[in-house]
Coordinates of C-alpha atoms in Angstrom, one line a residue:
M19 CA 113.1 186.5 -3.1
L20 CA 113.8 182.8 -3.5
I21 CA 113.6 180.6 -6.4
F22 CA 113.6 177.5 -6.7
M23 CA 114.4 174.8 -9.6
V24 CA 113.8 171.4 -8.8
G25 CA 115.1 169.2 -12.2
C26 CA 113.8 165.8 -12.7
V27 CA 115.2 164.1 -15.6
S28 CA 112.3 164.9 -18.0
C29 CA 111.0 168.2 -15.6
L30 CA 111.0 170.7 -13.8
I31 CA 109.5 172.3 -10.5
I32 CA 110.0 175.9 -9.6
I33 CA 108.8 176.6 -6.5
F34 CA 108.3 180.1 -5.4
T35 CA 108.5 181.8 -2.0
I36 CA 107.8 184.8 -2.7
V37 CA 106.4 185.9 -6.2
N38 CA 107.4 189.5 -7.0
L39 CA 109.6 189.7 -9.6
A40 CA 108.5 190.5 -12.7
L41 CA 109.6 188.6 -15.6
A42 CA 108.5 190.8 -18.6
T43 CA 108.0 194.7 -19.1
E44 CA 105.5 196.2 -21.3
S45 CA 106.8 197.4 -24.9
T46 CA 105.5 199.3 -28.0
F47 CA 107.1 199.5 -31.1
T48 CA 105.6 201.8 -33.6
Y49 CA 105.3 202.8 -37.8
I50 CA 105.3 206.1 -38.7
P51 CA 104.4 206.1 -42.4
L52 CA 105.6 209.1 -44.2
E53 CA 103.5 211.7 -45.5
D54 CA 102.1 210.5 -49.4
E55 CA 102.8 207.1 -47.9
E56 CA 101.1 204.5 -49.6
V57 CA 101.3 201.6 -46.4
F58 CA 98.8 197.7 -46.4
S59 CA 100.3 196.3 -44.0
V60 CA 103.4 196.6 -41.5
S61 CA 105.1 193.5 -39.8
L62 CA 108.3 193.3 -37.1
Y63 CA 110.8 191.2 -37.1
A64 CA 112.9 190.8 -34.1
S65 CA 115.7 188.9 -32.4
F66 CA 112.9 188.2 -29.6
N67 CA 110.0 186.3 -32.1
S68 CA 113.7 184.2 -34.1
W69 CA 113.1 187.4 -37.2
N70 CA 109.6 185.9 -37.7
E71 CA 106.9 187.7 -39.0
W72 CA 104.7 189.6 -35.9
P73 CA 102.2 192.2 -37.9
M74 CA 101.5 195.4 -36.7
E75 CA 98.7 196.6 -36.1
K76 CA 97.2 200.0 -37.4
K77 CA 95.8 203.2 -35.6
P78 CA 93.1 205.5 -36.4
D79 CA 96.7 208.6 -36.9
G80 CA 97.9 206.1 -39.6
T81 CA 100.6 205.1 -37.2
W82 CA 101.6 200.9 -37.1
S83 CA 102.3 199.6 -33.3
I84 CA 102.4 196.9 -31.1
T85 CA 103.2 196.0 -27.7
L86 CA 103.9 192.9 -26.6
D87 CA 105.6 191.7 -22.9
L88 CA 109.1 191.2 -23.2
E89 CA 111.9 190.5 -20.8
P90 CA 115.2 192.4 -19.4
G91 CA 117.7 192.9 -22.5
E92 CA 118.7 194.5 -25.9
H93 CA 116.7 193.1 -28.2
Q94 CA 117.2 194.1 -31.5
Y95 CA 114.6 194.1 -34.6
K96 CA 113.4 195.7 -37.7
F97 CA 110.2 197.2 -39.5
F98 CA 108.7 195.2 -42.7
I99 CA 106.6 197.4 -44.5
N100 CA 104.3 195.8 -47.5
G101 CA 106.5 192.8 -47.3
K102 CA 109.4 194.1 -47.3
G103 CA 112.1 194.7 -45.3
L104 CA 113.8 198.3 -44.1
Q105 CA 117.4 198.0 -44.8
D106 CA 118.0 200.8 -42.5
M107 CA 116.7 201.0 -39.8
S108 CA 118.4 204.5 -38.4
T109 CA 117.3 206.6 -41.9
A110 CA 115.0 209.2 -40.4
R111 CA 112.1 209.3 -41.4
A112 CA 108.7 211.6 -40.9
G113 CA 110.8 214.6 -39.7
G114 CA 112.5 211.4 -36.9
P115 CA 114.3 208.1 -36.2
V116 CA 111.7 204.9 -38.0
D117 CA 110.8 203.9 -34.4
P118 CA 110.6 206.6 -31.9
N119 CA 111.6 203.9 -29.3
A120 CA 114.8 203.0 -30.8
V121 CA 117.9 204.0 -28.3
G122 CA 120.4 203.0 -31.5
Y123 CA 120.5 200.8 -33.8
I124 CA 124.0 198.2 -35.0
Y125 CA 125.0 196.7 -38.6
D126 CA 122.4 193.4 -39.6
G127 CA 124.8 191.2 -41.5
F128 CA 123.0 191.9 -44.6
G129 CA 123.8 195.8 -45.5
G130 CA 121.7 197.6 -43.1
Q131 CA 120.6 198.7 -39.6
N132 CA 118.8 196.4 -37.3
A133 CA 117.3 198.4 -34.6
I134 CA 117.5 198.7 -30.6
Y135 CA 115.7 198.3 -27.8
R136 CA 116.4 197.9 -23.9
I137 CA 115.0 196.5 -21.2
K138 CA 116.9 197.1 -18.0
E139 CA 117.2 194.9 -15.7
E140 CA 115.5 195.5 -12.4
A141 CA 117.7 194.2 -9.3
T142 CA 115.9 191.9 -7.5
E143 CA 115.1 192.0 -4.1
G144 CA 116.4 188.7 -1.7
V145 CA 118.7 185.7 -3.4
V146 CA 117.5 184.2 -6.5
L147 CA 119.0 180.3 -6.8
V148 CA 118.8 178.3 -10.3
H149 CA 119.6 175.4 -11.8
N150 CA 118.5 173.4 -14.2
S151 CA 119.7 169.6 -15.2
D152 CA 117.9 169.5 -18.7
D153 CA 120.4 172.2 -19.4
P154 CA 123.6 172.4 -20.7
A155 CA 124.3 176.0 -19.5
Y156 CA 124.3 173.7 -15.7
L157 CA 125.0 170.4 -16.2
C158 CA 127.3 169.0 -19.1
I159 CA 130.0 166.8 -19.9
A160 CA 133.3 169.1 -21.5
D161 CA 135.9 168.0 -21.7
E162 CA 135.2 164.0 -20.0
R163 CA 134.1 165.8 -16.9
L164 CA 131.4 166.1 -15.4
V165 CA 130.1 170.2 -15.2
I166 CA 127.9 170.6 -12.3
R167 CA 126.9 174.9 -12.2
L168 CA 124.4 176.8 -9.5
K169 CA 123.9 180.5 -10.5
T170 CA 122.7 183.2 -8.5
S171 CA 122.1 186.3 -7.6
S172 CA 125.3 188.6 -7.5
Y173 CA 126.3 189.8 -3.9
Q174 CA 124.3 187.9 -2.4
V175 CA 126.1 183.4 -1.7
A176 CA 129.3 183.6 0.1
K177 CA 129.2 179.7 -0.2
V178 CA 128.2 177.0 -2.0
F179 CA 128.2 173.1 -1.9
L180 CA 127.7 170.2 -3.6
V181 CA 126.4 167.3 -1.7
T182 CA 126.4 164.1 -3.4
D183 CA 126.5 160.4 -1.2
E184 CA 130.2 159.8 -1.5
G185 CA 130.6 163.1 0.1
K186 CA 130.5 167.6 0.1
W187 CA 132.4 169.6 -1.8
A188 CA 132.6 173.0 -2.6
M189 CA 132.4 175.2 -5.4
D190 CA 133.9 177.4 -7.1
R191 CA 133.0 181.4 -8.2
Q192 CA 133.4 181.8 -11.4
L193 CA 131.4 184.2 -13.9
Q194 CA 130.2 187.5 -11.9
W195 CA 128.3 190.2 -13.3
E196 CA 126.2 192.9 -12.7
Y197 CA 123.1 190.6 -12.2
G198 CA 124.1 187.0 -11.0
E199 CA 127.3 184.7 -10.9
V200 CA 128.0 181.7 -11.1
F201 CA 129.3 178.4 -8.9
R202 CA 130.6 175.9 -10.6
L203 CA 132.1 172.3 -9.6
S204 CA 133.6 170.1 -12.2
L205 CA 134.1 165.8 -11.7
K206 CA 135.3 162.8 -12.5
L207 CA 132.6 161.0 -15.0
S208 CA 129.9 158.5 -12.9
D209 CA 127.8 155.3 -13.8
S210 CA 125.0 157.9 -12.6
L211 CA 125.1 160.7 -9.3
K212 CA 122.5 162.2 -7.1
Y213 CA 123.5 165.5 -5.7
R214 CA 122.0 168.8 -4.4
F215 CA 123.0 172.3 -3.3
I216 CA 123.9 173.8 0.6
G217 CA 124.5 177.1 0.5
Y218 CA 125.1 180.5 3.2
T219 CA 124.0 183.9 2.4
I220 CA 126.1 186.9 2.8
D221 CA 124.6 188.0 5.6
G222 CA 124.9 184.0 7.1
T223 CA 120.9 182.4 6.1
E224 CA 121.7 179.0 5.1
F225 CA 119.2 177.6 2.3
S226 CA 119.4 174.5 0.4
L227 CA 118.2 173.6 -3.5
P228 CA 116.3 171.6 -2.9
E229 CA 114.5 172.5 -0.4
D230 CA 113.5 169.2 1.0
P231 CA 116.4 167.3 1.9
S232 CA 114.2 164.2 0.1
Q233 CA 114.3 164.9 -3.3
S234 CA 118.1 164.9 -5.6
F235 CA 119.0 166.2 -8.7
F236 CA 119.9 163.6 -10.7
F237 CA 122.7 162.9 -13.4
D238 CA 121.9 159.6 -15.1
G239 CA 125.9 158.9 -16.4
I240 CA 124.7 159.7 -20.1
D241 CA 126.7 162.0 -22.7
H242 CA 123.6 163.8 -23.9
F243 CA 125.3 166.3 -26.8
P244 CA 128.5 164.9 -26.8
Q245 CA 131.9 167.9 -27.4
L246 CA 133.5 167.3 -30.3
K247 CA 137.1 167.4 -29.8
W248 CA 138.4 168.3 -32.8
V249 CA 136.7 171.4 -33.1
S250 CA 137.7 172.4 -29.1
Q251 CA 140.9 171.9 -30.5
G252 CA 140.7 173.6 -34.1
I253 CA 141.3 176.5 -35.8
I254 CA 138.8 177.7 -38.2
Y255 CA 139.5 179.2 -41.9
Q256 CA 136.6 180.7 -43.5
V257 CA 136.7 180.1 -47.1
F258 CA 135.2 182.5 -49.8
P259 CA 135.8 179.9 -52.9
E260 CA 135.0 183.1 -55.5
R261 CA 137.7 185.6 -54.0
F262 CA 140.4 183.0 -52.3
Y263 CA 142.4 181.9 -55.3
N264 CA 141.8 181.5 -59.4
G265 CA 143.6 177.4 -59.4
N266 CA 141.9 176.8 -63.2
S267 CA 140.5 179.7 -65.8
E268 CA 139.7 177.2 -68.1
N269 CA 136.1 177.4 -66.0
D270 CA 136.1 181.2 -65.1
L271 CA 133.6 181.4 -67.9
L272 CA 131.2 179.3 -67.0
A273 CA 130.1 182.0 -64.2
L274 CA 128.6 183.8 -66.6
K275 CA 126.2 180.6 -68.4
S276 CA 124.6 179.9 -65.2
D277 CA 124.0 184.1 -63.9
E278 CA 121.5 184.8 -62.4
F279 CA 121.0 187.2 -65.2
H280 CA 119.6 184.3 -67.4
Y281 CA 116.4 183.9 -65.1
N282 CA 115.9 187.1 -63.2
Q283 CA 113.2 188.6 -66.2
Q284 CA 112.9 191.7 -63.5
C285 CA 116.5 192.8 -65.1
A286 CA 115.4 194.2 -68.4
Q287 CA 113.9 196.8 -66.3
N288 CA 117.8 197.7 -64.4
K289 CA 119.1 199.4 -67.2
L290 CA 122.9 198.6 -66.1
W291 CA 122.0 194.9 -65.8
A292 CA 120.4 195.3 -69.2
K293 CA 123.0 196.6 -70.7
E294 CA 126.3 195.1 -69.0
G295 CA 125.3 191.5 -67.2
P296 CA 127.4 189.7 -65.3
S297 CA 130.4 190.1 -66.2
L298 CA 134.4 188.4 -65.9
A299 CA 137.5 190.3 -63.8
N300 CA 141.5 190.2 -63.5
W301 CA 142.1 188.9 -60.5
N302 CA 143.3 192.3 -59.5
A303 CA 140.3 194.7 -61.6
P304 CA 139.0 197.7 -59.8
I305 CA 135.5 196.9 -58.0
S306 CA 132.4 197.8 -60.9
P307 CA 129.0 197.9 -60.1
Q308 CA 127.9 194.7 -59.8
H309 CA 130.8 193.5 -57.9
C310 CA 128.2 193.0 -55.1
C311 CA 127.1 189.5 -56.6
H312 CA 127.7 189.8 -59.8
Q313 CA 131.0 190.4 -60.9
Y314 CA 133.5 187.3 -61.2
F315 CA 136.7 186.9 -60.6
G316 CA 137.9 183.5 -61.1
G317 CA 139.0 181.6 -57.7
D318 CA 137.3 178.3 -57.2
L319 CA 138.4 174.8 -55.9
V320 CA 141.1 173.6 -57.0
G321 CA 143.5 177.2 -55.9
I322 CA 142.1 176.6 -52.6
I323 CA 143.5 173.3 -53.2
Q324 CA 146.6 174.4 -54.1
K325 CA 147.0 176.7 -51.2
L326 CA 146.1 174.0 -48.2
D327 CA 149.7 173.5 -47.5
Y328 CA 149.8 178.2 -46.4
L329 CA 146.6 177.2 -44.8
K330 CA 148.1 174.4 -42.6
D331 CA 151.1 176.4 -42.2
L332 CA 149.6 179.2 -40.5
G333 CA 147.6 176.3 -38.2
V334 CA 144.3 176.1 -39.5
T335 CA 143.1 171.9 -38.6
V336 CA 139.4 173.8 -40.7
L337 CA 138.0 174.7 -43.3
Y338 CA 134.2 176.5 -43.4
L339 CA 133.4 177.2 -47.3
N340 CA 130.5 178.9 -48.7
P341 CA 128.1 177.7 -50.4
I342 CA 129.8 176.1 -53.5
F343 CA 126.9 174.3 -55.2
D344 CA 125.5 175.6 -59.0
S345 CA 124.2 179.5 -58.2
G346 CA 123.3 182.5 -60.1
S347 CA 126.1 184.5 -57.6
I348 CA 129.0 184.9 -56.5
H349 CA 128.3 184.3 -53.1
G350 CA 126.3 181.4 -54.0
Y351 CA 123.2 181.9 -51.1
D352 CA 121.1 181.3 -54.4
T353 CA 121.4 177.7 -55.5
H354 CA 120.5 176.3 -58.7
D355 CA 120.9 172.1 -58.3
Y356 CA 122.6 171.2 -53.8
L357 CA 123.9 168.0 -55.8
E358 CA 126.1 169.5 -58.4
V359 CA 129.1 171.7 -57.3
S360 CA 128.9 174.7 -59.1
P361 CA 130.7 175.2 -63.1
K362 CA 132.5 177.9 -61.6
F363 CA 134.1 176.0 -58.9
G364 CA 135.3 173.3 -60.8
T365 CA 133.6 169.3 -60.5
K366 CA 132.9 167.5 -58.1
E367 CA 136.3 165.4 -58.7
D368 CA 137.6 168.5 -57.7
L369 CA 135.5 168.5 -54.6
G370 CA 136.2 165.4 -54.3
E371 CA 140.0 165.9 -53.6
L372 CA 139.9 168.8 -51.9
F373 CA 138.4 166.7 -48.5
N374 CA 141.2 164.2 -49.7
E375 CA 143.9 166.5 -49.3
A376 CA 142.7 168.5 -46.5
H377 CA 141.8 165.1 -45.1
K378 CA 145.7 164.5 -45.8
R379 CA 146.8 167.4 -43.8
G380 CA 144.5 166.6 -40.7
M381 CA 142.1 169.1 -41.9
R382 CA 138.1 168.9 -41.6
V383 CA 135.4 170.6 -44.5
I384 CA 132.6 172.1 -43.5
L385 CA 130.0 172.9 -45.9
D386 CA 127.0 175.6 -46.7
F387 CA 123.3 174.6 -46.0
V388 CA 121.0 176.7 -47.7
P389 CA 117.5 175.3 -46.5
N390 CA 115.6 178.8 -46.4
H391 CA 115.6 179.2 -50.2
T392 CA 116.5 178.8 -53.5
G393 CA 117.3 181.3 -56.3
L394 CA 115.4 181.2 -59.4
G395 CA 117.6 179.0 -61.6
F396 CA 116.3 175.7 -58.6
W397 CA 114.9 173.4 -61.2
A398 CA 111.2 173.0 -59.2
F399 CA 111.0 176.7 -59.1
Q400 CA 111.5 176.8 -63.0
D401 CA 109.2 174.2 -63.6
V402 CA 106.5 176.7 -61.4
V403 CA 107.2 179.2 -63.9
R404 CA 106.4 177.3 -66.3
N405 CA 103.9 175.1 -65.4
G406 CA 102.6 176.8 -62.3
E407 CA 99.2 174.9 -60.2
D408 CA 100.3 172.3 -62.5
S409 CA 103.7 171.9 -61.7
P410 CA 104.0 168.3 -58.8
Y411 CA 106.3 171.7 -57.3
W412 CA 103.7 174.0 -57.2
D413 CA 103.3 173.8 -53.0
W414 CA 107.2 173.6 -52.6
Y415 CA 106.8 177.5 -52.9
F416 CA 104.7 179.6 -51.2
I417 CA 103.1 181.6 -54.6
H418 CA 101.1 184.9 -54.3
K419 CA 99.8 185.0 -58.2
W420 CA 100.9 183.0 -61.8
P421 CA 101.5 183.4 -64.1
F422 CA 104.6 186.0 -62.9
S423 CA 107.5 187.0 -63.9
P424 CA 110.9 185.1 -61.7
G425 CA 112.9 188.2 -59.3
D426 CA 109.5 190.0 -58.6
P427 CA 109.1 190.4 -55.0
N428 CA 105.0 190.0 -54.8
A429 CA 104.7 186.9 -56.9
Y430 CA 105.9 184.6 -53.8
K431 CA 107.4 184.9 -50.8
T432 CA 111.0 185.5 -50.7
W433 CA 114.2 186.0 -48.3
W434 CA 113.3 189.9 -47.2
G435 CA 111.4 190.3 -50.4
V436 CA 115.1 189.5 -53.0
G437 CA 112.6 188.7 -55.5
S438 CA 115.9 186.2 -57.0
L439 CA 115.6 184.2 -53.1
P440 CA 112.5 182.2 -53.5
I441 CA 111.4 180.9 -49.9
L442 CA 110.9 176.4 -49.5
N443 CA 107.8 174.9 -47.9
T444 CA 110.6 173.7 -45.5
D445 CA 107.0 172.3 -44.1
N446 CA 105.9 170.5 -47.1
P447 CA 107.0 166.4 -46.1
E448 CA 108.5 165.9 -50.0
V449 CA 110.9 169.2 -49.5
K450 CA 112.0 168.1 -46.5
E451 CA 112.8 164.7 -47.3
Y452 CA 114.5 166.3 -50.6
L453 CA 116.8 168.5 -48.2
F454 CA 117.5 165.7 -45.7
K455 CA 119.1 164.2 -49.1
I456 CA 121.4 166.4 -49.6
V457 CA 122.9 166.4 -46.3
R458 CA 123.1 163.1 -46.3
H459 CA 124.7 162.7 -49.8
W460 CA 127.8 165.4 -48.8
L461 CA 128.2 163.9 -46.0
N462 CA 128.5 160.7 -47.8
F463 CA 130.7 162.5 -50.2
G464 CA 133.7 163.3 -47.5
A465 CA 131.7 166.5 -45.2
D466 CA 132.7 166.8 -42.3
G467 CA 129.6 169.3 -40.8
W468 CA 126.9 171.9 -41.5
R469 CA 126.5 175.4 -40.9
V470 CA 123.4 176.7 -41.4
D471 CA 122.2 180.0 -43.5
V472 CA 119.4 181.8 -41.6
P473 CA 118.2 178.6 -39.9
N474 CA 115.5 181.2 -37.4
E475 CA 114.1 181.6 -40.9
I476 CA 113.1 177.7 -41.9
V477 CA 109.4 177.2 -41.4
K478 CA 109.2 175.0 -37.9
A479 CA 112.5 175.3 -37.8
K480 CA 113.1 173.5 -34.0
E481 CA 111.2 170.4 -36.1
F482 CA 113.0 170.5 -38.8
F483 CA 116.7 171.1 -37.1
N484 CA 116.0 168.4 -34.4
E485 CA 114.9 165.6 -37.6
M486 CA 118.2 166.8 -38.8
R487 CA 120.6 166.5 -36.2
Q488 CA 118.8 163.4 -35.7
L489 CA 120.0 161.9 -39.6
V490 CA 123.3 164.2 -39.5
K491 CA 124.8 162.0 -36.2
M492 CA 123.2 158.8 -37.6
E493 CA 125.2 159.2 -41.3
K494 CA 128.3 160.9 -38.8
E495 CA 128.6 161.3 -35.5
D496 CA 131.0 163.5 -35.1
A497 CA 130.0 166.4 -37.5
Y498 CA 129.5 169.3 -36.5
L499 CA 126.5 171.2 -36.9
L500 CA 126.6 175.2 -37.3
A501 CA 124.0 177.4 -37.2
E502 CA 123.8 180.9 -37.9
I503 CA 122.6 183.2 -35.6
W504 CA 123.9 186.5 -34.8
Q505 CA 122.7 186.8 -31.3
L506 CA 123.0 185.1 -27.7
D507 CA 120.7 182.4 -27.6
S508 CA 120.7 179.4 -26.1
S509 CA 117.7 178.1 -27.5
W510 CA 119.4 176.0 -30.2
V511 CA 122.0 175.0 -28.8
K512 CA 120.5 172.0 -25.8
G513 CA 121.5 169.2 -27.6
D514 CA 118.6 168.7 -30.1
Q515 CA 119.7 170.7 -32.9
F516 CA 123.2 172.1 -33.5
D517 CA 126.4 172.4 -32.0
S518 CA 127.2 175.8 -32.1
L519 CA 126.1 179.1 -33.6
M520 CA 127.8 181.3 -35.1
N521 CA 129.1 183.5 -32.2
Y522 CA 129.3 187.2 -33.4
A523 CA 127.8 188.1 -30.2
L524 CA 131.3 187.6 -28.8
G525 CA 133.4 187.9 -30.9
R526 CA 131.4 191.4 -33.2
D527 CA 129.6 192.8 -29.7
I528 CA 132.3 192.3 -26.9
L529 CA 135.8 191.6 -28.2
L530 CA 135.7 194.2 -30.9
N531 CA 134.4 197.3 -28.6
F532 CA 136.4 196.2 -26.7
A533 CA 140.2 195.9 -28.8
K534 CA 138.3 199.3 -30.5
G535 CA 137.9 201.3 -27.7
S536 CA 133.6 201.2 -26.9
I537 CA 133.9 199.2 -23.4
D538 CA 136.3 199.2 -20.8
G539 CA 137.7 196.0 -19.0
E540 CA 135.7 195.4 -16.0
N541 CA 132.7 196.2 -18.7
T542 CA 134.4 193.7 -20.8
L543 CA 135.1 191.2 -18.4
A544 CA 131.5 191.0 -16.7
N545 CA 130.2 191.4 -20.2
L546 CA 132.2 187.6 -20.8
S547 CA 130.6 186.9 -17.8
H548 CA 127.3 187.0 -18.9
Y549 CA 128.1 185.6 -22.4
F550 CA 129.6 182.3 -20.8
S551 CA 127.3 182.0 -18.1
T552 CA 124.5 181.5 -20.6
Y553 CA 125.8 177.8 -22.9
G554 CA 127.6 175.1 -21.5
E555 CA 130.3 174.3 -20.8
N556 CA 130.7 171.7 -23.9
V557 CA 128.9 174.5 -26.0
T558 CA 131.6 177.1 -25.4
A559 CA 133.8 174.0 -26.2
M560 CA 132.7 173.9 -29.7
G561 CA 132.7 177.5 -30.4
F562 CA 132.4 178.9 -33.6
N563 CA 134.2 182.1 -32.1
L564 CA 134.4 185.2 -35.8
V565 CA 134.7 188.4 -35.3
S566 CA 134.7 189.3 -39.6
S567 CA 133.0 186.9 -42.0
H568 CA 131.9 187.2 -45.7
D569 CA 128.6 189.7 -44.0
T570 CA 131.3 192.3 -41.6
G571 CA 133.6 194.7 -42.4
R572 CA 137.1 194.4 -41.8
I573 CA 138.6 193.6 -38.8
L574 CA 141.2 196.0 -39.3
T575 CA 138.7 198.3 -40.5
D576 CA 136.3 198.1 -38.0
L577 CA 139.3 198.6 -35.4
G578 CA 140.0 202.1 -37.5
G579 CA 142.7 201.3 -39.6
G580 CA 142.0 203.3 -43.1
N581 CA 140.0 201.8 -46.0
F582 CA 140.2 199.5 -49.0
G583 CA 143.7 199.8 -50.8
N584 CA 145.5 201.3 -48.0
L585 CA 147.8 200.2 -45.6
P586 CA 146.4 199.9 -41.9
Q587 CA 147.4 202.4 -39.2
P588 CA 149.8 200.9 -36.8
K589 CA 147.7 201.5 -34.2
A590 CA 144.9 199.4 -35.6
V591 CA 147.8 196.3 -36.5
E592 CA 148.5 196.6 -32.1
R593 CA 144.2 196.4 -31.4
L594 CA 144.3 193.4 -34.0
I595 CA 147.0 191.8 -32.3
L596 CA 145.4 192.2 -28.9
L597 CA 141.7 190.9 -30.2
S598 CA 143.2 188.0 -31.8
T599 CA 144.8 187.3 -29.2
L600 CA 142.5 187.1 -26.5
L601 CA 140.3 185.6 -29.6
Y602 CA 142.6 182.1 -29.7
S603 CA 142.8 182.0 -25.7
L604 CA 138.7 181.6 -25.0
P605 CA 137.3 178.9 -25.4
G606 CA 135.8 177.1 -28.4
A607 CA 137.6 178.0 -32.4
P608 CA 138.7 181.1 -33.4
V609 CA 137.9 181.5 -36.9
I610 CA 139.6 183.7 -39.5
F611 CA 137.8 185.2 -42.5
Q612 CA 140.0 185.3 -45.1
G613 CA 142.7 187.2 -45.4
D614 CA 142.4 189.1 -41.9
E615 CA 146.0 187.2 -41.8
R616 CA 147.2 189.4 -44.2
G617 CA 145.9 192.5 -43.2
I618 CA 143.2 193.3 -46.0
L619 CA 140.9 196.7 -45.2
G620 CA 137.8 197.3 -46.7
E621 CA 135.6 199.9 -46.3
K622 CA 132.3 200.9 -43.9
E623 CA 129.9 200.7 -46.7
F624 CA 128.6 196.4 -47.7
Y625 CA 129.9 193.8 -49.3
D626 CA 131.9 195.7 -52.4
S627 CA 135.6 196.1 -50.9
H628 CA 135.4 193.2 -47.8
R629 CA 135.0 190.5 -50.7
Y630 CA 137.7 191.4 -52.4
P631 CA 140.0 188.6 -53.3
I632 CA 143.0 188.1 -51.9
Q633 CA 146.7 189.8 -53.3
W634 CA 149.0 186.9 -52.6
D635 CA 151.7 189.0 -53.8
T636 CA 150.6 191.6 -51.0
A637 CA 150.2 190.8 -47.0
D638 CA 151.5 192.4 -43.1
E639 CA 154.3 189.4 -42.5
S640 CA 153.6 190.9 -39.0
I641 CA 150.8 190.0 -39.2
I642 CA 150.6 186.8 -40.7
S643 CA 154.2 186.4 -38.2
H644 CA 151.2 187.3 -35.1
Y645 CA 148.5 184.5 -36.3
K646 CA 151.1 182.0 -36.5
K647 CA 152.2 182.0 -33.1
L648 CA 148.9 182.0 -31.9
A649 CA 148.5 178.7 -33.1
Q650 CA 151.6 177.3 -31.9
L651 CA 151.0 178.9 -28.8
R652 CA 147.3 176.3 -28.9
Q653 CA 148.6 173.5 -29.4
K654 CA 151.6 174.2 -26.7
I655 CA 149.0 175.3 -23.9
P656 CA 146.7 172.7 -23.4
A657 CA 144.8 175.6 -20.8
L658 CA 144.3 177.7 -24.1
T659 CA 142.0 175.2 -25.9
S660 CA 140.5 174.1 -22.3
S661 CA 136.4 174.3 -21.8
V662 CA 136.8 175.8 -18.8
I663 CA 136.8 179.7 -18.0
R664 CA 137.3 181.5 -14.6

């Protein structure tokens, strides 16, 4: 088979000389209810549908299923039963797995397990050649050079040359994995360039792309997707503010006044909640049952300011802060007011000082933006609670019934069935206008970029983030836009939405598994090749390359280092040294989750331990020293901050 993809400035022509490529495989997903389980609806949410809802059909035997055509690869998915997601798809149901077609399970980032469905890619007959000049994976500007790439089937092509009006250049074989490889060439920038490919297969057959010698691909000389050097050359540190450092104890009690407890009427049905409510603990107090979201320890913005020199000494150049706006929990993803700093964290003046002090030290600051849902205390939602359909904000949400008890997940559309997180109608122009006002406001106040929470769940996401990117880049041209997307997915980083994804697909799926010994070196190299072939080099250069975060376990615990409160096992520390060295060596910005550099352990369970406050009088100094040395090496060796991988 020979596939030619002939790209013009805005079009793509596909010519099949032999049409026999099966691009998709029929795949069925099945849910088997428990005996006596009352099921009204079942929906499929998956990585291949951007985690949107696809209703499943009830069969005569009482099971629910959906059949789809899916491309080869590994797909994650989860079932929603009666509108609520199954937290752990690995839980046995009706004498077997939730879905008999699942081949495994993977941590979902929210305390549960997604199921995995795998379709093996079949080897194709003949040679495959792919180039798309509209896709940065094939044509982009990275490190101020024009990068041109051609994808081919593996072990089929001997040589490839790039031909322009100025001459002919041999392309390098850059990446290779089981089913594909990439040939690459970088050139000095020019005003414009017409180019084509010629080459030879391993049996000596000559080919050209485009096939017609009168046709060419075209580069217009414009950088449509600029690389942000401050990200490419940076080291990022994630701060979970409530658990980082308490710099001002006078605001500690304010956390209790704004907690979700005061708005969530469902709390009265929880005996523990009704008895205790939210609590304030000493910095080294034991974990309580409310620890996940409502046991406060007092971390704040002043505390971050006081630790800036520590972070500077660690080599950090970028801070990413979890939500700092007024909210009803320790995590802040249940916003009450996007225009106000949470009183438990401090004031706008404190935030302004943090921006100023960070910028003085050459550091940038990225804030966390949650446009998909609000908290129960958000002023617009409270107006709906009081006034129902008479509220001017009724259409800001998806209300199923009124009156209702705030916290009831059946009364309105919620994030994954969590009653305290009502979903915003981002297709409503008023909601969009409000959210975009927030984005502009904090950029003008001093923020250097946005990390966006669950962007795949936004209504009409592509349209929303296309608009958001335009306004962000107009306000601050070099602002960074980061998407919380967990899987390998280049559709978000084509130059019209985000600059990077949170690269769990690199840090956890590849590097962590290698360091754990779950994948050998040969397969790791192949996985890295596939990963770096998926994105443009300008994109991977701006990569947010993390292994752990507030949504995952602690690295050292994942590496077998032991549990919360103990000293890490030496073997796990060795694995961490290997893993962090790899992370600092690859294109993109390495990311440290607060405390990982100090050797902190967690638990395999969710949240309770790995978000525990940093104990500043305890640390593994050898690990801190290692991270400092890695930062120094990145400063001294240009290759370590290059966009190129070979």
